Short mmCIF file of C-alpha atoms and ligand atoms in Angstrom, two decimals:
data_model
loop_
_atom_site.label_atom_id
_atom_site.label_comp_id
_atom_site.label_asym_id
_atom_site.label_seq_id
_atom_site.Cartn_x
_atom_site.Cartn_y
_atom_site.Cartn_z
CA MET A 1 24.65 -19.21 8.79
CA LYS A 2 25.92 -19.07 5.24
CA HIS A 3 29.57 -18.50 4.41
CA GLY A 4 29.86 -18.36 0.65
CA THR A 5 28.16 -18.70 -2.71
CA GLN A 6 28.10 -22.48 -2.41
CA ASP A 7 25.84 -22.17 0.67
CA LEU A 8 23.19 -20.22 -1.22
CA ALA A 9 20.14 -22.34 -2.09
CA LEU A 10 20.11 -20.87 -5.61
CA PHE A 11 23.35 -22.80 -6.21
CA GLY A 12 22.46 -26.01 -4.38
CA GLY A 13 22.82 -25.05 -0.68
CA THR A 14 20.15 -25.81 1.90
CA PRO A 15 17.37 -23.18 1.94
CA ALA A 16 17.54 -20.87 4.97
CA PHE A 17 13.93 -21.66 5.90
CA VAL A 18 11.86 -24.84 5.90
CA GLU A 19 8.67 -22.80 5.45
CA ASP A 20 8.16 -19.69 3.33
CA ARG A 21 8.63 -16.29 4.92
CA ARG A 22 6.12 -14.09 3.12
CA VAL A 23 5.45 -10.38 2.69
CA GLY A 24 1.93 -9.36 3.71
CA ARG A 25 0.92 -12.25 5.95
CA PRO A 26 -2.53 -11.39 7.28
CA ASN A 27 -2.74 -9.75 10.70
CA GLN A 28 -5.72 -11.70 12.00
CA GLY A 29 -5.68 -10.77 15.69
CA ASP A 30 -7.32 -12.96 18.32
CA ARG A 31 -9.21 -15.77 16.55
CA ARG A 32 -11.58 -16.35 19.47
CA ARG A 33 -12.61 -12.70 19.45
CA PHE A 34 -13.27 -12.95 15.70
CA LEU A 35 -15.39 -16.06 16.15
CA ASP A 36 -17.32 -14.39 19.01
CA ARG A 37 -18.09 -11.51 16.68
CA MET A 38 -19.13 -13.92 13.94
CA ASN A 39 -21.46 -15.68 16.36
CA GLN A 40 -22.89 -12.29 17.29
CA ALA A 41 -23.63 -11.58 13.61
CA LEU A 42 -25.19 -15.02 13.09
CA ASP A 43 -27.27 -14.73 16.28
CA ASN A 44 -28.48 -11.29 15.16
CA GLU A 45 -29.17 -12.66 11.68
CA TRP A 46 -27.63 -9.41 10.42
CA LEU A 47 -24.96 -10.34 7.90
CA SER A 48 -24.79 -7.28 5.66
CA ASN A 49 -26.58 -3.95 4.95
CA MET A 50 -24.94 -1.61 7.45
CA GLY A 51 -24.96 -3.87 10.50
CA PRO A 52 -23.75 -3.11 14.02
CA LEU A 53 -20.25 -4.52 13.44
CA MET A 54 -19.84 -2.33 10.36
CA HIS A 55 -20.87 0.75 12.37
CA GLU A 56 -18.50 -0.14 15.21
CA PHE A 57 -15.68 -0.61 12.71
CA GLU A 58 -16.43 2.76 11.06
CA ASP A 59 -16.50 4.56 14.42
CA ARG A 60 -13.14 3.14 15.41
CA VAL A 61 -11.48 3.90 12.06
CA ALA A 62 -12.85 7.47 12.11
CA GLU A 63 -11.46 7.97 15.61
CA LEU A 64 -8.05 6.61 14.63
CA ALA A 65 -7.96 8.81 11.54
CA GLY A 66 -9.17 11.88 13.45
CA VAL A 67 -12.10 12.53 11.10
CA ARG A 68 -15.86 12.91 11.41
CA HIS A 69 -16.79 10.29 8.81
CA CYS A 70 -15.66 6.83 7.84
CA VAL A 71 -17.65 5.26 5.02
CA SER A 72 -16.63 1.62 4.96
CA LEU A 73 -16.62 -0.16 1.60
CA CYS A 74 -15.95 -3.50 -0.04
CA ASN A 75 -12.40 -2.46 -1.06
CA ALA A 76 -10.19 0.58 -1.63
CA THR A 77 -10.29 0.38 -5.44
CA VAL A 78 -14.05 0.94 -5.46
CA ALA A 79 -13.56 3.70 -2.87
CA LEU A 80 -11.26 5.55 -5.27
CA GLN A 81 -13.67 4.94 -8.17
CA MET A 82 -16.49 6.43 -6.11
CA LEU A 83 -14.47 9.57 -5.36
CA ILE A 84 -13.47 10.01 -9.00
CA GLY A 85 -17.13 9.55 -10.03
CA ASP A 86 -18.40 11.96 -7.37
CA GLU A 87 -20.23 15.08 -8.56
CA ALA A 88 -17.68 17.33 -6.81
CA THR A 89 -14.88 15.86 -8.96
CA GLY A 90 -17.10 16.75 -11.88
CA GLY A 91 -15.17 14.74 -14.43
CA ALA A 92 -16.34 14.11 -17.98
CA PRO A 93 -14.84 11.40 -20.22
CA GLY A 94 -11.31 12.38 -21.19
CA ASP A 95 -10.83 14.74 -18.24
CA GLU A 96 -7.61 14.27 -16.32
CA VAL A 97 -6.55 13.22 -12.84
CA ILE A 98 -2.91 13.48 -11.78
CA VAL A 99 -1.56 10.32 -10.14
CA PRO A 100 1.95 9.36 -9.03
CA ALA A 101 4.00 6.90 -11.06
CA LEU A 102 4.93 4.86 -8.01
CA THR A 103 1.81 3.19 -6.69
CA PHE A 104 -0.31 0.07 -7.01
CA PRO A 105 -2.22 -0.06 -10.34
CA ALA A 106 -5.54 0.45 -8.50
CA THR A 107 -4.81 4.18 -8.15
CA ALA A 108 -4.59 4.69 -11.91
CA HIS A 109 -7.30 2.12 -12.70
CA ALA A 110 -9.85 3.92 -10.52
CA VAL A 111 -9.40 6.94 -12.80
CA GLY A 112 -9.41 4.95 -16.05
CA TRP A 113 -12.41 2.88 -14.93
CA ARG A 114 -14.49 6.07 -14.61
CA GLY A 115 -13.49 7.12 -18.16
CA LEU A 116 -11.03 9.81 -17.06
CA ARG A 117 -7.36 9.89 -17.99
CA PRO A 118 -4.67 9.28 -15.38
CA VAL A 119 -1.83 11.75 -15.97
CA VAL A 120 1.22 10.19 -14.41
CA CYS A 121 3.61 12.30 -12.34
CA ASP A 122 7.16 11.44 -11.29
CA VAL A 123 8.10 11.00 -7.65
CA ASP A 124 10.74 12.17 -5.23
CA PRO A 125 13.88 10.06 -5.86
CA VAL A 126 14.33 9.27 -2.16
CA THR A 127 10.85 8.99 -0.65
CA GLY A 128 9.01 7.80 -3.76
CA LEU A 129 6.20 10.29 -3.00
CA ILE A 130 4.46 12.36 -5.69
CA ASP A 131 6.53 15.40 -6.65
CA PRO A 132 4.42 18.55 -6.06
CA GLU A 133 6.61 20.63 -8.37
CA GLN A 134 5.90 18.32 -11.29
CA VAL A 135 2.21 18.16 -10.35
CA GLU A 136 2.00 21.90 -11.06
CA THR A 137 3.46 21.48 -14.55
CA LEU A 138 0.92 18.76 -15.42
CA ILE A 139 -2.19 20.79 -14.67
CA THR A 140 -4.28 21.60 -17.77
CA PRO A 141 -7.79 22.99 -18.27
CA ARG A 142 -9.01 19.36 -18.22
CA THR A 143 -7.48 18.48 -14.84
CA ARG A 144 -10.15 17.69 -12.26
CA ALA A 145 -8.26 16.16 -9.35
CA ILE A 146 -4.94 15.10 -7.86
CA ILE A 147 -4.45 11.81 -6.06
CA GLY A 148 -1.48 11.64 -3.68
CA VAL A 149 -0.40 8.22 -2.43
CA HIS A 150 1.16 7.82 1.00
CA VAL A 151 3.57 5.17 -0.25
CA TRP A 152 4.66 2.70 2.48
CA GLY A 153 2.86 4.79 5.06
CA GLN A 154 4.94 7.93 4.44
CA ALA A 155 2.91 11.12 4.42
CA CYS A 156 2.85 13.03 1.13
CA ASP A 157 3.75 16.71 1.17
CA VAL A 158 0.13 17.39 2.09
CA GLY A 159 0.59 21.13 2.71
CA ARG A 160 1.97 21.85 -0.76
CA LEU A 161 -0.53 19.59 -2.49
CA GLU A 162 -3.42 21.26 -0.64
CA LYS A 163 -2.19 24.70 -1.77
CA ILE A 164 -1.82 23.55 -5.40
CA ALA A 165 -5.29 21.98 -5.41
CA GLU A 166 -6.88 25.02 -3.83
CA SER A 167 -5.26 27.59 -6.10
CA ASN A 168 -6.24 25.59 -9.19
CA GLY A 169 -9.76 24.67 -8.08
CA LEU A 170 -8.99 20.94 -8.08
CA ARG A 171 -10.17 18.13 -5.84
CA LEU A 172 -7.45 16.50 -3.78
CA TYR A 173 -7.72 12.88 -2.71
CA PHE A 174 -5.19 10.72 -0.93
CA ASP A 175 -4.79 7.02 -1.53
CA ALA A 176 -3.85 6.04 2.01
CA ALA A 177 -4.26 2.30 1.33
CA PRO A 178 -1.03 1.41 3.17
CA ALA A 179 -1.13 4.19 5.78
CA LEU A 180 -3.58 3.37 8.58
CA GLY A 181 -2.01 4.38 11.89
CA CYS A 182 0.51 6.74 10.27
CA THR A 183 0.77 10.47 10.83
CA HIS A 184 1.91 13.66 9.13
CA ASN A 185 3.75 15.35 11.99
CA ASP A 186 1.30 14.64 14.83
CA THR A 187 -1.84 14.61 12.69
CA PRO A 188 -3.20 11.20 11.75
CA ILE A 189 -3.37 10.39 8.07
CA GLY A 190 -7.04 10.38 7.11
CA GLY A 191 -8.09 14.03 7.34
CA PHE A 192 -6.07 15.56 4.50
CA GLY A 193 -7.41 16.83 1.18
CA ASN A 194 -11.09 16.37 0.40
CA ALA A 195 -11.00 12.70 1.37
CA GLU A 196 -8.61 9.83 1.96
CA VAL A 197 -8.97 6.12 1.23
CA PHE A 198 -7.80 3.18 3.35
CA SER A 199 -7.53 -0.43 2.23
CA PHE A 200 -8.31 -3.34 4.54
CA HIS A 201 -7.21 -5.98 2.07
CA ALA A 202 -5.90 -9.20 3.64
CA THR A 203 -2.31 -8.03 3.13
CA LYS A 204 -2.75 -4.64 4.80
CA ILE A 205 -1.84 -3.76 8.39
CA VAL A 206 -5.51 -4.02 9.36
CA ASN A 207 -7.40 -6.55 7.30
CA SER A 208 -11.07 -7.30 6.81
CA PHE A 209 -10.40 -10.05 4.21
CA GLU A 210 -11.35 -7.45 1.57
CA GLY A 211 -12.38 -3.95 2.53
CA GLY A 212 -11.76 -0.26 2.27
CA ALA A 213 -13.02 3.09 3.48
CA ILE A 214 -13.41 6.71 2.49
CA VAL A 215 -12.59 8.99 5.42
CA THR A 216 -13.44 12.69 5.35
CA ASP A 217 -14.61 15.69 7.33
CA ASP A 218 -16.93 16.74 4.51
CA ASP A 219 -20.49 15.96 5.69
CA ALA A 220 -22.08 16.27 2.26
CA LEU A 221 -19.45 14.09 0.57
CA ALA A 222 -19.85 11.42 3.26
CA GLU A 223 -23.61 11.41 2.76
CA ARG A 224 -23.21 11.01 -1.01
CA MET A 225 -20.68 8.20 -0.57
CA ARG A 226 -23.01 6.38 1.89
CA ALA A 227 -25.77 6.58 -0.69
CA VAL A 228 -23.60 5.52 -3.62
CA ARG A 229 -22.30 2.41 -1.80
CA ASN A 230 -25.90 1.30 -1.27
CA PHE A 231 -27.46 1.52 -4.74
CA GLY A 232 -27.90 5.29 -4.41
CA PHE A 233 -30.47 5.09 -1.57
CA GLY A 234 -30.36 8.25 0.55
CA PRO A 235 -31.37 8.55 4.22
CA ASP A 236 -34.98 9.16 3.06
CA GLY A 237 -35.01 5.77 1.30
CA ARG A 238 -35.17 7.35 -2.16
CA VAL A 239 -32.57 6.85 -4.88
CA GLY A 240 -30.86 10.19 -5.42
CA HIS A 241 -27.58 9.08 -7.05
CA ILE A 242 -26.31 6.52 -9.50
CA GLY A 243 -25.25 3.88 -7.03
CA THR A 244 -23.45 0.62 -6.80
CA ASN A 245 -23.19 -2.16 -4.23
CA ALA A 246 -19.99 -1.50 -2.29
CA LYS A 247 -21.05 -2.33 1.26
CA LEU A 248 -18.77 -3.89 3.86
CA ASN A 249 -20.47 -7.02 5.18
CA GLU A 250 -20.53 -8.14 8.81
CA VAL A 251 -18.00 -10.97 8.37
CA ALA A 252 -15.53 -8.47 6.97
CA ALA A 253 -16.30 -5.98 9.74
CA ALA A 254 -15.78 -8.71 12.38
CA MET A 255 -12.32 -9.41 10.99
CA GLY A 256 -11.60 -5.68 10.60
CA LEU A 257 -12.45 -5.06 14.26
CA THR A 258 -10.37 -8.01 15.44
CA SER A 259 -7.40 -6.99 13.32
CA LEU A 260 -7.82 -3.41 14.56
CA ASP A 261 -7.70 -4.63 18.18
CA ALA A 262 -4.16 -5.83 17.43
CA LEU A 263 -2.99 -2.70 15.58
CA ALA A 264 -1.07 -1.03 18.43
CA ASP A 265 0.90 -4.21 19.20
CA THR A 266 1.46 -4.87 15.50
CA MET A 267 2.98 -1.42 15.06
CA ILE A 268 5.30 -1.89 18.04
CA HIS A 269 6.46 -5.24 16.65
CA ASN A 270 6.89 -3.80 13.14
CA ARG A 271 8.95 -0.90 14.45
CA ALA A 272 11.27 -3.27 16.34
CA ASN A 273 11.63 -5.37 13.17
CA TYR A 274 12.49 -2.25 11.17
CA GLU A 275 15.18 -1.19 13.64
CA LEU A 276 16.68 -4.68 13.69
CA TYR A 277 16.74 -4.88 9.88
CA ARG A 278 18.47 -1.47 9.81
CA ALA A 279 21.12 -2.68 12.23
CA GLU A 280 21.62 -6.01 10.45
CA LEU A 281 21.78 -4.51 6.95
CA ALA A 282 24.04 -1.59 7.94
CA GLY A 283 27.29 -1.65 6.03
CA ILE A 284 26.13 -3.98 3.24
CA PRO A 285 27.22 -2.08 0.12
CA GLY A 286 24.41 -0.99 -2.17
CA VAL A 287 21.64 -2.20 0.16
CA ARG A 288 19.76 0.60 1.89
CA PRO A 289 16.63 0.40 4.01
CA VAL A 290 14.18 3.13 3.01
CA GLU A 291 14.43 5.74 5.77
CA TYR A 292 11.37 7.61 7.01
CA ALA A 293 11.27 11.23 8.17
CA SER A 294 11.30 11.07 11.96
CA GLN A 295 8.68 13.78 12.52
CA HIS A 296 5.98 11.55 11.00
CA ARG A 297 4.85 8.21 12.47
CA ASN A 298 5.05 5.19 10.17
CA ASN A 299 3.22 1.90 10.77
CA HIS A 300 6.26 0.01 9.38
CA HIS A 301 3.98 -2.46 7.67
CA TYR A 302 6.43 -2.55 4.75
CA MET A 303 10.13 -3.25 5.17
CA MET A 304 11.50 -1.63 2.04
CA ILE A 305 15.08 -1.69 0.83
CA THR A 306 16.73 -0.45 -2.34
CA VAL A 307 19.42 -2.43 -4.10
CA ASP A 308 21.89 -0.38 -6.12
CA GLU A 309 23.41 -2.81 -8.60
CA ALA A 310 26.63 -0.83 -9.13
CA ALA A 311 27.46 -0.85 -5.41
CA ALA A 312 25.98 -4.25 -4.50
CA GLY A 313 27.54 -6.13 -7.42
CA LEU A 314 24.23 -7.77 -8.28
CA HIS A 315 20.87 -6.58 -9.58
CA ARG A 316 17.77 -6.40 -7.39
CA ASP A 317 16.11 -9.14 -9.48
CA LEU A 318 19.01 -11.50 -8.90
CA LEU A 319 18.98 -10.78 -5.17
CA LEU A 320 15.26 -11.54 -5.31
CA GLY A 321 16.05 -14.88 -6.98
CA VAL A 322 18.63 -15.65 -4.28
CA LEU A 323 16.13 -14.86 -1.52
CA ARG A 324 13.28 -16.82 -3.07
CA ALA A 325 15.48 -19.89 -3.31
CA GLU A 326 16.02 -19.48 0.45
CA ARG A 327 12.20 -19.45 0.83
CA ILE A 328 12.28 -15.74 1.62
CA LEU A 329 9.44 -14.49 -0.56
CA ALA A 330 10.49 -10.86 -0.94
CA GLN A 331 8.53 -8.72 -3.43
CA PRO A 332 9.65 -6.10 -5.99
CA TYR A 333 7.23 -3.38 -4.93
CA PHE A 334 6.26 -1.66 -7.20
CA PRO A 335 7.86 -3.27 -10.26
CA GLN A 336 6.42 -0.88 -12.89
CA GLY A 337 5.52 2.79 -12.96
CA MET A 338 1.92 3.65 -13.85
CA HIS A 339 3.15 5.25 -17.10
CA GLN A 340 4.61 1.85 -18.05
CA LEU A 341 1.34 -0.07 -17.63
CA GLN A 342 -0.05 -1.01 -21.02
CA PRO A 343 -3.40 0.86 -20.68
CA TYR A 344 -1.67 4.11 -19.70
CA ALA A 345 1.51 3.97 -21.77
CA GLU A 346 0.19 6.51 -24.28
CA ASP A 347 3.59 7.99 -24.96
CA PRO A 348 6.08 5.11 -24.95
CA GLY A 349 9.05 7.51 -25.09
CA ARG A 350 8.00 9.30 -21.91
CA SER A 351 10.41 8.69 -19.11
CA LEU A 352 9.85 9.33 -15.42
CA PRO A 353 13.39 8.67 -14.24
CA HIS A 354 12.94 8.73 -10.48
CA ALA A 355 10.05 6.27 -10.48
CA GLU A 356 11.80 4.04 -13.02
CA GLU A 357 14.96 3.90 -10.96
CA LEU A 358 13.03 3.03 -7.79
CA CYS A 359 10.96 0.38 -9.62
CA GLY A 360 14.24 -1.32 -10.59
CA GLN A 361 15.72 -1.16 -7.09
CA LEU A 362 12.97 -1.64 -4.50
CA LEU A 363 12.41 -4.83 -2.60
CA ALA A 364 9.92 -5.51 0.20
CA LEU A 365 11.25 -7.90 2.84
CA PRO A 366 9.07 -10.03 5.15
CA THR A 367 7.99 -8.34 8.36
CA GLY A 368 4.94 -8.24 10.63
CA PRO A 369 4.08 -10.04 13.88
CA ALA A 370 4.89 -13.47 12.41
CA VAL A 371 8.48 -12.41 11.66
CA GLY A 372 10.86 -12.46 14.64
CA ALA A 373 14.44 -11.43 15.37
CA ASP A 374 15.91 -14.80 14.32
CA ASP A 375 14.11 -14.58 10.97
CA ILE A 376 15.49 -11.10 10.36
CA LYS A 377 19.04 -12.19 11.20
CA THR A 378 18.73 -15.14 8.81
CA ILE A 379 17.25 -13.01 6.01
CA SER A 380 19.93 -10.33 6.48
CA ASP A 381 22.61 -13.01 6.49
CA ALA A 382 21.43 -14.31 3.10
CA ILE A 383 21.52 -10.74 1.72
CA ARG A 384 24.99 -10.16 3.20
CA VAL A 385 26.42 -13.34 1.65
CA ALA A 386 24.82 -12.63 -1.74
CA VAL A 387 26.19 -9.08 -1.84
CA ALA A 388 29.63 -10.05 -0.48
CA ASN A 389 29.85 -12.40 -3.47
CA GLY A 390 27.85 -10.23 -5.85
CA PRO A 391 30.06 -10.53 -8.97
CA GLU A 392 30.44 -14.32 -8.50
CA VAL A 393 26.71 -14.77 -7.92
CA THR A 394 26.04 -12.74 -11.06
CA SER A 395 28.46 -14.66 -13.26
CA LEU A 396 27.34 -18.07 -11.93
CA HIS A 397 23.74 -17.13 -12.56
CA ARG A 398 24.58 -15.86 -16.08
CA ALA A 399 26.47 -19.05 -16.89
CA ARG A 400 23.56 -21.16 -15.68
CA THR A 401 21.00 -19.12 -17.60
CA ALA A 402 23.13 -19.39 -20.76
CA ALA A 403 23.42 -23.18 -20.26
CA ASP A 404 19.62 -23.43 -19.84
CA VAL A 405 19.15 -21.58 -23.14
CA ASP A 406 21.65 -23.87 -24.94
CA GLU A 407 19.88 -27.04 -23.79
C1 LIG B 501 -1.61 2.17 -2.95
C2 LIG B 501 -2.77 1.23 -3.11
N1 LIG B 501 -3.94 1.70 -3.58
C3 LIG B 501 -5.01 0.90 -3.73
C4 LIG B 501 -4.95 -0.44 -3.43
C5 LIG B 501 -6.14 -1.30 -3.65
O1 LIG B 501 -6.72 -1.73 -2.45
P1 LIG B 501 -7.86 -2.83 -2.46
O2 LIG B 501 -7.19 -4.15 -2.64
O3 LIG B 501 -8.50 -2.70 -1.11
O4 LIG B 501 -8.81 -2.52 -3.56
C6 LIG B 501 -3.77 -0.98 -2.93
C7 LIG B 501 -3.67 -2.42 -2.62
O5 LIG B 501 -2.64 -3.00 -2.44
C8 LIG B 501 -2.64 -0.13 -2.77
O6 LIG B 501 -1.46 -0.59 -2.32
#
């Protein structure tokens, strides 16, 4: 328990934790089950090329997402690239794809990598989700597609985006990298738009070391994506598409299945963590957990807060410094809008105020099965003490930074 500024590790106090508390610790599931699956793959001598574990993983993800097809892939970035390069997107170099400002760079890179231009759209100031109204104003004759991102597992306004895409003849894809297990109302995320993309990166709620998937109800699209991931080979063994090598191998599928086994329990634990954080952080001025609309289910894989400097008395980055000194490895997530990334900052004067404000305020706190109630109380306590002494923390930090510069 910390009482004042002098107890904060940033100013010489003892760190709150002996070991780091990290964001995005891998959810590995039952190690023995993983090793059994690995032994199965080794015994079968089937390590890659659409093996039985990969098929089992795809079937289970498709069922969870409520779709006919899951095409598993080596990661979500390549999944997005494959959709942008698909013949139904029909993009030529310089054509445009609308993407939200608040996302991981992979969303914009997938567009840029295929030679198309990401056109960056501002987001809702509260949810951080792509703003459908602004999407409409960004459509030009060169627009080919819209990518919505279900940031922190919140469902985009899928109904409005589907209407906009349909009435303008555009493809609609969803980057659902963080959203496995989430719903829009009672419908699982996975079946919206023309296709959705999940990530199974090590830091995601279900991990396959590296991995991703395209999920869709479109039979023809799924068949093309299955061919493209495997050098363009179609079911008849002939190359009918420009392909790549984007297969999910059996080691990855074994981890994906094992991590998936644990998903239901992980979500229960995450939800309890979220509720406890909300209770612990309640009443701390300027610190607000991101709230999720109750009609949709969230997987609570991310514990997001915003820090309003004016009310908290210290900036998000300084709170981050305080927490890191305590060995609480919070993350500013996402720190930059896509329009601020060097490759896409075509118009340096262009401002997307909602995304920019959120990028300066958001912080992801540690959660997940490895984080328990005592951890959350300790983390919240550090935040409470930092904010209660916000002006002093800020001036002490400034004085120290100035002294460092003078030396
Ligand atoms: C929104 C979003 N899209 C795409 C990706 C990329 O996923 P992958 O690492 O599987 O390529 C991520 C990864 O963090 C993400 O958060």
